[in-house]
């Protein structure tokens, strides 16, 4: 027996009330009658439990958000992984060939104000003439500049990109042997290298002979 | 069978249905309703209103473990709403209430006297007393829920308890009256 008045009073007030027989069934019948038959969520008995629609929706939204975040994270991770993969010589050559094929209108050198940032590298500086320029953008190398150059009767384009934009694994001077291509009916020999904080590419109109004439003959003579 | 003996329990993290709630809590709520209304038919009507309201607002129940307290609150509010309707006529209902049809039970107290004492309590006092005993709320919680001063709760409860104490004769050898010892903020 409880030893306090409150406990005994609580017990007396609670236990002494007789709960009529069939109360639960009558309540359920009443609720079933009150349910809106046109509203399935208002039904009393279908599957015995009424999930909250907005909570279900919230749960679905959370799951969908998590899946979406996971996908975005995966894509970002993949892109970052690919960006951190260093580009080797063949990849840089392929990229510059694409850029070379899509060049726009040239501008006069008088309009170029960043000569100090983009000097013509050695050994070309001494004997090539830079006539025009234009800004270029590469998906893999970032923003850069291309110059139209000439020397020893050979025309070429000299590309320059910031090497900090992308890891590259290249030789540190003009390569001896160019990568020759004849994809569009015109032979273009391409050499790529890294010097200082720049990635350079030299696209020479012609084969290896023209490339060597532009780059090396004068140098060798010295 | 009492709700404690019922085998079908709702997992705490599962959303309950109104069927579950009726199954688990109808008897406790009926007892509360009966003590408030003093009439078996009125108690059952009040219970119907309570569960109907619960059914229509089931999404408000955040935690199954709070279901009983939530239902008690709905029941009490429904009862107070009824009272406000009746209070327009300022009729003291004590004399008008039906005599409840109770099955005779063996008790250490006189059930009729107890119910008579409950019915004689002014409505405001009765609600406070029932919140204290059935919902097991502290003085502060009662004051907050009813929007009245703590001192008002204390005086109403004191008067209500005094009346119950008169009707619930202390059995021989029992301990002297003491206030609730387990409820925070409760005083006797």
CSV table of N, CA and C in Angstrom, one decimal, chain A residues 1-24 26-28 30-31 34-35 41-45 47-52 54-55 58-59, chain B residues 14-15 17-19 22-23 26-27 30-31 34-35 44 47-48 51-52 55-56 58-59 61 102-103 105 108-109 111 114 118 132-134 136 161 164-165 168 170-171 175 177-180:
chain,number,residue,atom,x,y,z
A,1,UNK,N,0.8,-1.2,0.0
A,1,UNK,CA,0.0,0.0,0.0
A,1,UNK,C,0.9,1.3,0.0
A,2,UNK,N,0.5,2.3,-0.7
A,2,UNK,CA,1.2,3.5,-0.8
A,2,UNK,C,1.2,4.2,0.6
A,3,UNK,N,2.2,4.8,0.9
A,3,UNK,CA,2.3,5.4,2.3
A,3,UNK,C,2.1,6.9,2.2
A,4,UNK,N,1.6,7.5,1.2
A,4,UNK,CA,1.4,8.9,1.2
A,4,UNK,C,-0.1,9.1,0.7
A,5,UNK,N,-0.6,10.2,1.2
A,5,UNK,CA,-2.0,10.5,0.8
A,5,UNK,C,-2.1,10.7,-0.7
A,6,UNK,N,-1.1,11.4,-1.3
A,6,UNK,CA,-1.2,11.6,-2.8
A,6,UNK,C,-1.2,10.3,-3.5
A,7,UNK,N,-0.4,9.4,-3.1
A,7,UNK,CA,-0.3,8.1,-3.8
A,7,UNK,C,-1.6,7.4,-3.7
A,8,UNK,N,-2.2,7.4,-2.5
A,8,UNK,CA,-3.5,6.7,-2.3
A,8,UNK,C,-4.6,7.4,-3.0
A,9,UNK,N,-4.6,8.7,-3.0
A,9,UNK,CA,-5.6,9.5,-3.7
A,9,UNK,C,-5.5,9.2,-5.2
A,10,UNK,N,-4.3,9.2,-5.7
A,10,UNK,CA,-4.1,8.9,-7.2
A,10,UNK,C,-4.6,7.6,-7.5
A,11,UNK,N,-4.3,6.6,-6.7
A,11,UNK,CA,-4.8,5.2,-6.9
A,11,UNK,C,-6.3,5.2,-6.8
A,12,UNK,N,-6.9,5.8,-5.8
A,12,UNK,CA,-8.3,5.8,-5.7
A,12,UNK,C,-9.0,6.4,-6.9
A,13,UNK,N,-8.5,7.6,-7.3
A,13,UNK,CA,-9.1,8.3,-8.4
A,13,UNK,C,-9.0,7.5,-9.7
A,14,UNK,N,-7.9,6.8,-9.8
A,14,UNK,CA,-7.7,6.1,-11.1
A,14,UNK,C,-8.4,4.7,-11.1
A,15,UNK,N,-8.0,3.9,-10.1
A,15,UNK,CA,-8.4,2.5,-10.1
A,15,UNK,C,-9.9,2.3,-9.9
A,16,UNK,N,-10.6,3.2,-9.2
A,16,UNK,CA,-12.0,2.9,-8.9
A,16,UNK,C,-12.9,3.2,-10.0
A,17,UNK,N,-12.4,3.8,-11.1
A,17,UNK,CA,-13.3,4.0,-12.2
A,17,UNK,C,-13.4,2.8,-13.1
A,18,UNK,N,-14.6,2.3,-13.3
A,18,UNK,CA,-14.8,1.1,-14.1
A,18,UNK,C,-14.8,1.5,-15.5
A,19,UNK,N,-14.0,0.9,-16.3
A,19,UNK,CA,-14.0,1.1,-17.8
A,19,UNK,C,-15.0,0.2,-18.4
A,20,UNK,N,-16.0,0.8,-19.1
A,20,UNK,CA,-17.1,0.0,-19.6
A,20,UNK,C,-16.6,-1.0,-20.7
A,21,UNK,N,-17.3,-2.2,-20.7
A,21,UNK,CA,-16.9,-3.2,-21.7
A,21,UNK,C,-17.2,-2.7,-23.1
A,22,UNK,N,-16.3,-3.0,-24.0
A,22,UNK,CA,-16.5,-2.7,-25.5
A,22,UNK,C,-16.2,-1.2,-25.8
A,23,UNK,N,-15.6,-0.5,-24.8
A,23,UNK,CA,-15.3,0.9,-25.1
A,23,UNK,C,-14.3,1.0,-26.3
A,24,UNK,N,-13.3,0.2,-26.3
A,24,UNK,CA,-12.3,0.3,-27.4
A,24,UNK,C,-12.9,0.1,-28.7
A,26,UNK,N,-16.0,0.5,-29.6
A,26,UNK,CA,-17.0,1.6,-29.9
A,26,UNK,C,-16.2,2.8,-30.4
A,27,UNK,N,-15.0,3.1,-29.7
A,27,UNK,CA,-14.2,4.2,-30.1
A,27,UNK,C,-13.7,4.0,-31.6
A,28,UNK,N,-13.2,2.8,-31.8
A,28,UNK,CA,-12.7,2.6,-33.2
A,28,UNK,C,-13.8,2.6,-34.2
A,30,UNK,N,-16.5,4.5,-34.0
A,30,UNK,CA,-16.8,5.9,-34.1
A,30,UNK,C,-15.8,6.6,-35.0
A,31,UNK,N,-14.5,6.3,-34.8
A,31,UNK,CA,-13.4,6.9,-35.6
A,31,UNK,C,-13.5,6.5,-37.1
A,34,UNK,N,-16.1,8.4,-38.7
A,34,UNK,CA,-15.7,9.8,-38.9
A,34,UNK,C,-14.7,10.0,-40.0
A,35,UNK,N,-14.0,8.9,-40.3
A,35,UNK,CA,-12.9,9.1,-41.3
A,35,UNK,C,-13.5,9.4,-42.7
A,41,UNK,N,-5.5,8.8,-46.7
A,41,UNK,CA,-4.6,9.0,-45.5
A,41,UNK,C,-5.5,9.2,-44.2
A,42,UNK,N,-6.8,9.4,-44.4
A,42,UNK,CA,-7.6,9.6,-43.2
A,42,UNK,C,-8.2,8.2,-42.8
A,43,UNK,N,-8.0,7.2,-43.5
A,43,UNK,CA,-8.6,5.9,-43.2
A,43,UNK,C,-7.9,5.3,-41.9
A,44,UNK,N,-8.7,4.6,-41.2
A,44,UNK,CA,-8.3,4.1,-39.9
A,44,UNK,C,-7.5,2.8,-40.1
A,45,UNK,N,-7.9,2.0,-41.0
A,45,UNK,CA,-7.4,0.6,-40.9
A,45,UNK,C,-6.4,0.2,-42.0
A,47,UNK,N,-3.5,-0.9,-43.6
A,47,UNK,CA,-2.2,-1.2,-43.0
A,47,UNK,C,-2.0,-0.8,-41.6
A,48,UNK,N,-3.1,-0.4,-40.9
A,48,UNK,CA,-3.1,-0.1,-39.5
A,48,UNK,C,-2.2,1.1,-39.2
A,49,UNK,N,-1.4,1.5,-40.0
A,49,UNK,CA,-0.7,2.7,-39.6
A,49,UNK,C,-0.7,3.8,-40.7
A,50,UNK,N,-0.8,5.0,-40.2
A,50,UNK,CA,-0.9,6.1,-41.1
A,50,UNK,C,0.4,6.8,-41.1
A,51,UNK,N,1.2,6.6,-42.1
A,51,UNK,CA,2.5,7.3,-42.2
A,51,UNK,C,2.2,8.8,-42.5
A,52,UNK,N,3.0,9.7,-41.9
A,52,UNK,CA,2.7,11.1,-42.2
A,52,UNK,C,3.3,11.4,-43.6
A,54,UNK,N,4.0,14.2,-45.0
A,54,UNK,CA,5.0,15.2,-45.2
A,54,UNK,C,6.3,14.7,-44.5
A,55,UNK,N,6.2,13.8,-43.5
A,55,UNK,CA,7.4,13.2,-43.0
A,55,UNK,C,8.1,12.3,-43.9
A,58,UNK,N,9.7,14.3,-46.4
A,58,UNK,CA,11.0,14.9,-45.8
A,58,UNK,C,12.1,13.8,-45.9
A,59,UNK,N,11.7,12.6,-45.5
A,59,UNK,CA,12.7,11.5,-45.5
A,59,UNK,C,13.2,11.3,-46.9
B,14,UNK,N,8.7,4.4,-34.1
B,14,UNK,CA,7.7,4.1,-35.2
B,14,UNK,C,6.6,5.1,-35.0
B,15,UNK,N,6.0,5.5,-36.0
B,15,UNK,CA,4.9,6.4,-36.0
B,15,UNK,C,3.6,5.6,-35.5
B,17,UNK,N,-0.4,4.7,-34.9
B,17,UNK,CA,-1.7,5.0,-35.6
B,17,UNK,C,-2.7,5.3,-34.5
B,18,UNK,N,-3.8,5.8,-34.9
B,18,UNK,CA,-4.8,6.1,-33.9
B,18,UNK,C,-5.4,4.8,-33.3
B,19,UNK,N,-5.3,3.8,-34.1
B,19,UNK,CA,-5.7,2.4,-33.6
B,19,UNK,C,-4.8,2.0,-32.4
B,22,UNK,N,-5.6,4.3,-29.4
B,22,UNK,CA,-6.9,3.9,-28.7
B,22,UNK,C,-6.6,2.6,-27.9
B,23,UNK,N,-6.0,1.7,-28.5
B,23,UNK,CA,-5.7,0.4,-27.9
B,23,UNK,C,-4.9,0.6,-26.6
B,26,UNK,N,-6.9,4.0,-24.1
B,26,UNK,CA,-8.4,4.4,-24.0
B,26,UNK,C,-8.8,4.2,-22.5
B,27,UNK,N,-8.3,3.2,-21.8
B,27,UNK,CA,-8.8,3.0,-20.4
B,27,UNK,C,-8.3,4.1,-19.5
B,30,UNK,N,-10.2,7.2,-20.3
B,30,UNK,CA,-11.6,7.1,-19.9
B,30,UNK,C,-11.7,7.5,-18.4
B,31,UNK,N,-10.8,7.0,-17.6
B,31,UNK,CA,-10.8,7.2,-16.2
B,31,UNK,C,-10.6,8.7,-15.9
B,34,UNK,N,-13.8,10.4,-17.0
B,34,UNK,CA,-14.9,10.2,-16.0
B,34,UNK,C,-14.8,11.1,-14.8
B,35,UNK,N,-13.5,11.2,-14.3
B,35,UNK,CA,-13.3,12.0,-13.1
B,35,UNK,C,-13.6,13.5,-13.4
B,44,UNK,N,-17.5,9.1,-22.2
B,44,UNK,CA,-17.3,8.5,-23.4
B,44,UNK,C,-17.4,9.5,-24.6
B,47,UNK,N,-14.1,11.2,-24.7
B,47,UNK,CA,-13.1,10.3,-25.2
B,47,UNK,C,-13.2,10.3,-26.8
B,48,UNK,N,-14.4,10.2,-27.3
B,48,UNK,CA,-14.6,10.2,-28.7
B,48,UNK,C,-14.0,11.5,-29.3
B,51,UNK,N,-10.1,11.3,-29.2
B,51,UNK,CA,-9.4,10.5,-30.2
B,51,UNK,C,-9.6,11.0,-31.6
B,52,UNK,N,-10.8,11.6,-31.8
B,52,UNK,CA,-11.0,12.2,-33.1
B,52,UNK,C,-10.0,13.3,-33.4
B,55,UNK,N,-6.7,11.8,-33.9
B,55,UNK,CA,-6.6,11.2,-35.3
B,55,UNK,C,-6.3,12.3,-36.3
B,56,UNK,N,-7.0,13.4,-36.2
B,56,UNK,CA,-6.8,14.5,-37.2
B,56,UNK,C,-5.5,15.3,-37.0
B,58,UNK,N,-2.6,13.8,-35.8
B,58,UNK,CA,-1.6,12.8,-35.5
B,58,UNK,C,-0.1,13.3,-35.8
B,59,UNK,N,0.0,14.1,-36.8
B,59,UNK,CA,1.3,14.6,-37.2
B,59,UNK,C,2.0,15.5,-36.2
B,61,UNK,N,2.2,14.7,-33.1
B,61,UNK,CA,2.8,13.8,-32.1
B,61,UNK,C,4.2,13.5,-32.5
B,102,UNK,N,-21.6,2.9,-11.8
B,102,UNK,CA,-20.3,2.2,-11.5
B,102,UNK,C,-20.6,0.8,-11.0
B,103,UNK,N,-19.8,-0.1,-11.4
B,103,UNK,CA,-19.9,-1.5,-10.9
B,103,UNK,C,-19.3,-1.4,-9.4
B,105,UNK,N,-17.2,-2.1,-6.3
B,105,UNK,CA,-15.9,-2.6,-6.2
B,105,UNK,C,-15.5,-2.6,-4.7
B,108,UNK,N,-10.9,0.4,-0.1
B,108,UNK,CA,-10.7,0.8,1.3
B,108,UNK,C,-11.3,2.2,1.5
B,109,UNK,N,-11.9,2.7,0.4
B,109,UNK,CA,-12.6,4.0,0.6
B,109,UNK,C,-14.0,3.8,0.0
B,111,UNK,N,-16.3,4.7,-2.7
B,111,UNK,CA,-16.2,5.3,-4.1
B,111,UNK,C,-17.3,6.3,-4.3
B,114,UNK,N,-16.2,9.4,-2.7
B,114,UNK,CA,-15.1,10.0,-3.4
B,114,UNK,C,-15.6,10.7,-4.7
B,118,UNK,N,-15.4,14.7,-5.6
B,118,UNK,CA,-14.9,15.2,-6.9
B,118,UNK,C,-15.9,16.1,-7.5
B,132,UNK,N,-3.1,17.2,-11.6
B,132,UNK,CA,-2.0,16.8,-10.6
B,132,UNK,C,-2.0,15.3,-10.5
B,133,UNK,N,-3.2,14.7,-10.3
B,133,UNK,CA,-3.2,13.2,-10.0
B,133,UNK,C,-3.1,12.4,-11.3
B,134,UNK,N,-3.8,12.8,-12.3
B,134,UNK,CA,-3.8,11.9,-13.5
B,134,UNK,C,-2.6,12.2,-14.4
B,136,UNK,N,0.0,13.9,-13.6
B,136,UNK,CA,1.2,13.9,-12.7
B,136,UNK,C,2.1,15.1,-13.1
B,161,UNK,N,-7.4,19.0,-2.4
B,161,UNK,CA,-6.9,17.9,-1.6
B,161,UNK,C,-7.5,17.8,-0.3
B,164,UNK,N,-10.7,15.9,-0.7
B,164,UNK,CA,-10.5,14.5,-1.0
B,164,UNK,C,-10.0,13.8,0.3
B,165,UNK,N,-9.2,14.6,1.1
B,165,UNK,CA,-8.7,14.0,2.3
B,165,UNK,C,-9.8,13.6,3.3
B,168,UNK,N,-11.5,10.5,1.7
B,168,UNK,CA,-10.7,9.3,1.7
B,168,UNK,C,-10.1,9.1,3.1
B,170,UNK,N,-8.3,8.2,6.2
B,170,UNK,CA,-7.0,7.5,6.4
B,170,UNK,C,-7.2,6.2,7.0
B,171,UNK,N,-6.7,5.1,6.3
B,171,UNK,CA,-6.8,3.8,7.0
B,171,UNK,C,-5.9,3.7,8.2
B,175,UNK,N,0.6,6.2,7.1
B,175,UNK,CA,1.5,7.3,7.4
B,175,UNK,C,0.7,8.6,7.4
B,177,UNK,N,-0.3,12.5,6.4
B,177,UNK,CA,-0.4,13.2,5.1
B,177,UNK,C,1.0,13.8,4.7
B,178,UNK,N,1.4,13.6,3.5
B,178,UNK,CA,2.6,14.2,3.0
B,178,UNK,C,2.4,14.6,1.6
B,179,UNK,N,3.1,15.6,1.2
B,179,UNK,CA,3.0,16.1,-0.2
B,179,UNK,C,3.7,15.1,-1.1
B,180,UNK,N,3.5,15.3,-2.4
B,180,UNK,CA,4.1,14.4,-3.4
B,180,UNK,C,5.6,14.5,-3.3
